[in-house]
Coordinates of C-alpha atoms in Angstrom, one line a residue:
X1 CA -1.2 66.2 65.6
X2 CA -2.9 66.6 62.5
X3 CA 0.0 65.1 60.3
X4 CA 0.1 62.1 62.9
X5 CA -3.9 61.5 62.1
X6 CA -3.2 62.3 58.5
X7 CA -0.5 59.3 58.8
X8 CA -2.4 56.9 60.3
X9 CA -5.5 57.3 58.1
X10 CA -3.4 56.8 55.1
X11 CA -2.0 53.7 56.8
X12 CA -4.9 52.1 57.8
X13 CA -6.4 52.7 53.7
X14 CA -3.3 50.8 52.6
X15 CA -3.2 48.3 55.2
X16 CA -7.2 47.7 54.3
X17 CA -6.3 47.5 50.7
X18 CA -3.4 45.1 51.4
X19 CA -5.8 42.8 53.3
X20 CA -8.5 42.8 50.3
X21 CA -6.0 42.0 47.8
X22 CA -4.4 39.0 49.6
X23 CA -8.3 38.4 50.2
X24 CA -9.5 38.2 46.7
X25 CA -5.9 36.3 46.4
X26 CA -7.6 33.2 48.4
X27 CA -10.8 33.6 46.3
X28 CA -9.1 33.0 43.3
X29 CA -7.1 30.0 45.1
X30 CA -9.1 28.7 47.3
X31 CA -12.8 29.7 46.4
X32 CA -15.0 32.1 48.9
X33 CA -15.7 29.2 51.3
X34 CA -12.1 28.8 52.5
X35 CA -11.6 32.4 53.2
X36 CA -9.4 32.5 56.4
X37 CA -8.5 35.5 58.0
X38 CA -5.7 33.5 59.8
X39 CA -4.4 32.4 56.4
X40 CA -4.5 36.6 55.1
X41 CA -2.8 37.6 58.5
X42 CA 0.0 34.8 57.5
X43 CA 0.4 35.7 54.0
X44 CA 0.6 39.7 55.0
X45 CA 2.9 39.0 57.7
X46 CA 0.6 40.2 60.4
X47 CA -0.6 38.7 64.0
X48 CA -4.1 37.7 63.6
X49 CA -5.3 40.0 66.3
X50 CA -4.1 42.8 64.3
X51 CA -6.2 42.0 61.0
X52 CA -9.1 41.9 63.5
X53 CA -8.6 45.6 64.0
X54 CA -9.6 46.0 60.5
X55 CA -12.2 43.2 59.9
X56 CA -13.5 41.3 63.0
X57 CA -14.5 38.6 61.5
X58 CA -14.3 36.9 57.9
X59 CA -18.0 37.8 57.3
X60 CA -17.0 41.7 57.8
X61 CA -14.4 40.9 55.0
X62 CA -16.4 39.1 52.9
X63 CA -18.9 41.7 52.7
X64 CA -16.3 44.4 51.8
X65 CA -15.2 42.1 49.3
X66 CA -19.1 41.6 47.9
X67 CA -19.6 45.5 48.2
X68 CA -16.4 46.7 46.2
X69 CA -17.3 44.2 43.7
X70 CA -20.9 45.4 43.1
X71 CA -19.6 48.9 43.1
X72 CA -16.9 47.7 40.4
X73 CA -19.4 45.9 38.0
X74 CA -21.8 48.9 39.0
X75 CA -19.6 51.4 37.8
X76 CA -18.4 49.7 34.5
X77 CA -22.2 49.7 33.6
X78 CA -22.8 53.5 34.8
X79 CA -19.5 54.3 32.7
X80 CA -21.0 52.5 29.7
X81 CA -24.1 54.7 30.0
X82 CA -22.4 57.9 30.3
X83 CA -20.2 57.4 27.1
X84 CA -23.4 55.9 25.0
X85 CA -25.5 59.2 26.3
X86 CA -26.2 60.3 22.8
X87 CA -27.0 56.9 21.3
X88 CA -30.4 55.4 21.0
X89 CA -31.7 53.7 23.8
X90 CA -31.5 49.6 22.3
X91 CA -27.7 50.6 21.9
X92 CA -27.0 52.1 25.3
X93 CA -28.5 49.1 26.7
X94 CA -26.5 46.9 24.5
X95 CA -23.2 48.8 25.5
X96 CA -24.3 48.6 29.3
X97 CA -24.9 45.0 28.9
X98 CA -21.5 44.5 27.1
X99 CA -19.6 46.3 30.1
X100 CA -21.1 43.9 32.8
X101 CA -19.8 41.4 30.7
X102 CA -16.6 42.7 30.0
X103 CA -15.9 43.3 33.5
X104 CA -16.7 39.6 34.6
X105 CA -15.0 38.3 32.3
X106 CA -12.0 40.1 33.4
X107 CA -12.5 40.0 37.0
X108 CA -14.3 35.8 37.5
X109 CA -13.3 35.3 41.0
X110 CA -15.2 38.4 42.0
X111 CA -18.1 38.0 39.9
X112 CA -18.4 34.4 41.5
X113 CA -18.3 36.0 44.7
X114 CA -21.5 38.0 44.0
X115 CA -23.4 35.9 41.4
X116 CA -22.1 32.6 42.0
X117 CA -22.9 30.1 44.5
X118 CA -23.8 31.4 48.4
X119 CA -21.2 30.9 50.6
X120 CA -21.8 28.5 53.3
X121 CA -22.8 30.3 56.7
X122 CA -22.9 33.5 55.4
X123 CA -26.0 36.2 55.4
X124 CA -25.5 39.0 53.3
X125 CA -26.2 42.2 55.7
X126 CA -28.1 45.2 54.1
X127 CA -24.9 47.5 53.2
X128 CA -24.8 45.2 50.0
X129 CA -28.5 46.3 48.8
X130 CA -27.6 49.3 47.5
X131 CA -24.0 48.2 45.8
X132 CA -26.2 45.3 44.3
X133 CA -28.9 47.5 42.9
X134 CA -26.4 49.8 40.4
X135 CA -26.5 47.4 37.1
X136 CA -30.6 47.3 37.9
X137 CA -30.9 51.0 38.3
X138 CA -28.8 52.1 34.9
X139 CA -31.2 49.0 32.7
X140 CA -34.1 50.7 34.3
X141 CA -33.0 54.1 33.6
X142 CA -32.3 53.5 30.1
X143 CA -36.0 52.2 29.4
X144 CA -37.4 55.0 31.8
X145 CA -35.9 57.2 29.4
X146 CA -37.3 55.5 26.6
X147 CA -40.5 55.3 27.7
X148 CA -40.7 59.2 28.6
X149 CA -39.6 59.3 25.0
X150 CA -39.5 57.5 21.6
X151 CA -41.9 54.9 23.5
X152 CA -41.3 51.4 24.1
X153 CA -43.1 48.6 22.1
X154 CA -44.5 45.7 24.5
X155 CA -46.9 43.0 24.3
X156 CA -50.0 43.0 26.5
X157 CA -49.2 42.1 30.0
X158 CA -51.2 38.6 30.6
X159 CA -54.1 39.0 33.4
X160 CA -52.6 36.3 35.4
X161 CA -49.4 38.1 36.0
X162 CA -51.1 41.4 36.7
X163 CA -50.8 41.1 40.8
X164 CA -47.2 40.3 40.2
X165 CA -46.7 42.7 38.1
X166 CA -48.0 45.6 40.2
X167 CA -45.7 44.5 42.9
X168 CA -42.9 44.1 41.1
X169 CA -43.5 47.5 39.5
X170 CA -44.2 49.4 43.2
X171 CA -40.9 47.8 44.2
X172 CA -38.3 49.0 41.5
X173 CA -39.9 51.2 39.1
X174 CA -43.4 53.0 40.4
X175 CA -43.5 55.4 37.3
X176 CA -43.3 52.6 34.8
X177 CA -45.9 50.5 33.6
X178 CA -46.4 47.0 35.3
X179 CA -45.2 45.2 31.9
X180 CA -42.2 47.2 31.3
X181 CA -41.4 46.5 35.2
X182 CA -42.0 43.0 34.5
X183 CA -39.9 42.9 31.3
X184 CA -36.7 44.6 33.0
X185 CA -36.8 42.6 35.7
X186 CA -37.2 39.2 32.9
X187 CA -34.3 40.7 31.2
X188 CA -32.1 41.7 34.2
X189 CA -32.2 37.7 35.4
X190 CA -31.2 36.8 31.5
X191 CA -28.4 39.0 31.2
X192 CA -26.7 37.3 34.2
X193 CA -27.6 34.2 33.4
X194 CA -26.1 34.5 29.7
X195 CA -22.9 36.0 31.8
X196 CA -22.6 33.3 34.2
X197 CA -23.0 30.9 31.3
X198 CA -19.7 32.5 29.6
X199 CA -17.7 33.0 33.3
X200 CA -18.6 29.7 34.8
X201 CA -17.9 27.7 31.4
X202 CA -21.0 26.5 30.5
X203 CA -20.6 27.6 26.8
X204 CA -17.4 25.7 26.3
X205 CA -17.6 24.0 22.8
X206 CA -20.9 25.7 22.4
X207 CA -20.4 29.3 21.8
X208 CA -17.2 30.2 20.2
X209 CA -17.5 33.9 18.9
X210 CA -18.8 34.8 22.3
X211 CA -18.4 38.6 21.4
X212 CA -20.7 38.5 18.7
X213 CA -23.1 36.1 20.0
X214 CA -23.4 38.1 23.4
X215 CA -23.8 41.5 21.6
X216 CA -26.8 39.7 19.5
X217 CA -28.3 38.2 22.7
X218 CA -27.6 41.5 24.7
X219 CA -29.5 43.5 21.6
X220 CA -32.2 40.8 21.7
X221 CA -33.4 41.6 25.3
X222 CA -33.2 45.3 25.1
X223 CA -36.0 44.5 22.6
X224 CA -37.7 42.9 25.0
X225 CA -38.1 45.4 27.1
X226 CA -39.6 47.2 24.5
X227 CA -36.5 49.2 23.2
X228 CA -36.8 50.4 19.6
X229 CA -34.1 49.7 16.7
X230 CA -32.7 52.4 14.8
X231 CA -35.3 53.6 12.5

């Protein structure tokens, strides 16, 4: 009986992976808004009722793909941070940013699913929050280590921004100064703005050496967070 259950579990894993792979192919061909469980089932040679046992609705399948994408880019960021662990904070920051960009360029349709236009009629559930936080948490950790180590260099926080800064700090990093929390949110949004411009073609005929351009821009974002250059 244990052997049978194990075979069933393996089969379920394999079929789930095949469904996701076909759904990703549809994302690349048609976009997320046109994702269809019936079309996925047809391409896999399944009846729709069989596929519904794995994903009861289109939104369930979308959520699974979204979680996978967030986990993949998050894992890329975490690996880059670990591999650059002996480097100075600014170098670790740049390495993480470059890893995020590399993943996005290699997986443009999955990137578009999580950072592109919202899918009509789809509301992301709570299940997506933790995976979506992984890249941000890596960047916060780099800033935190710098703050408690060699320190960070940030300009004074404008008084008009202090209430919002206090709220942001309470939400994302209660142990960090408000100015650093604000700088992190700004840098995080600018990082994905840079990546999105490249992935969605906005740099066409504007930026040619995109590797050098991005590395410089990512390093500047680290400086904006107060990370100190190599002395």
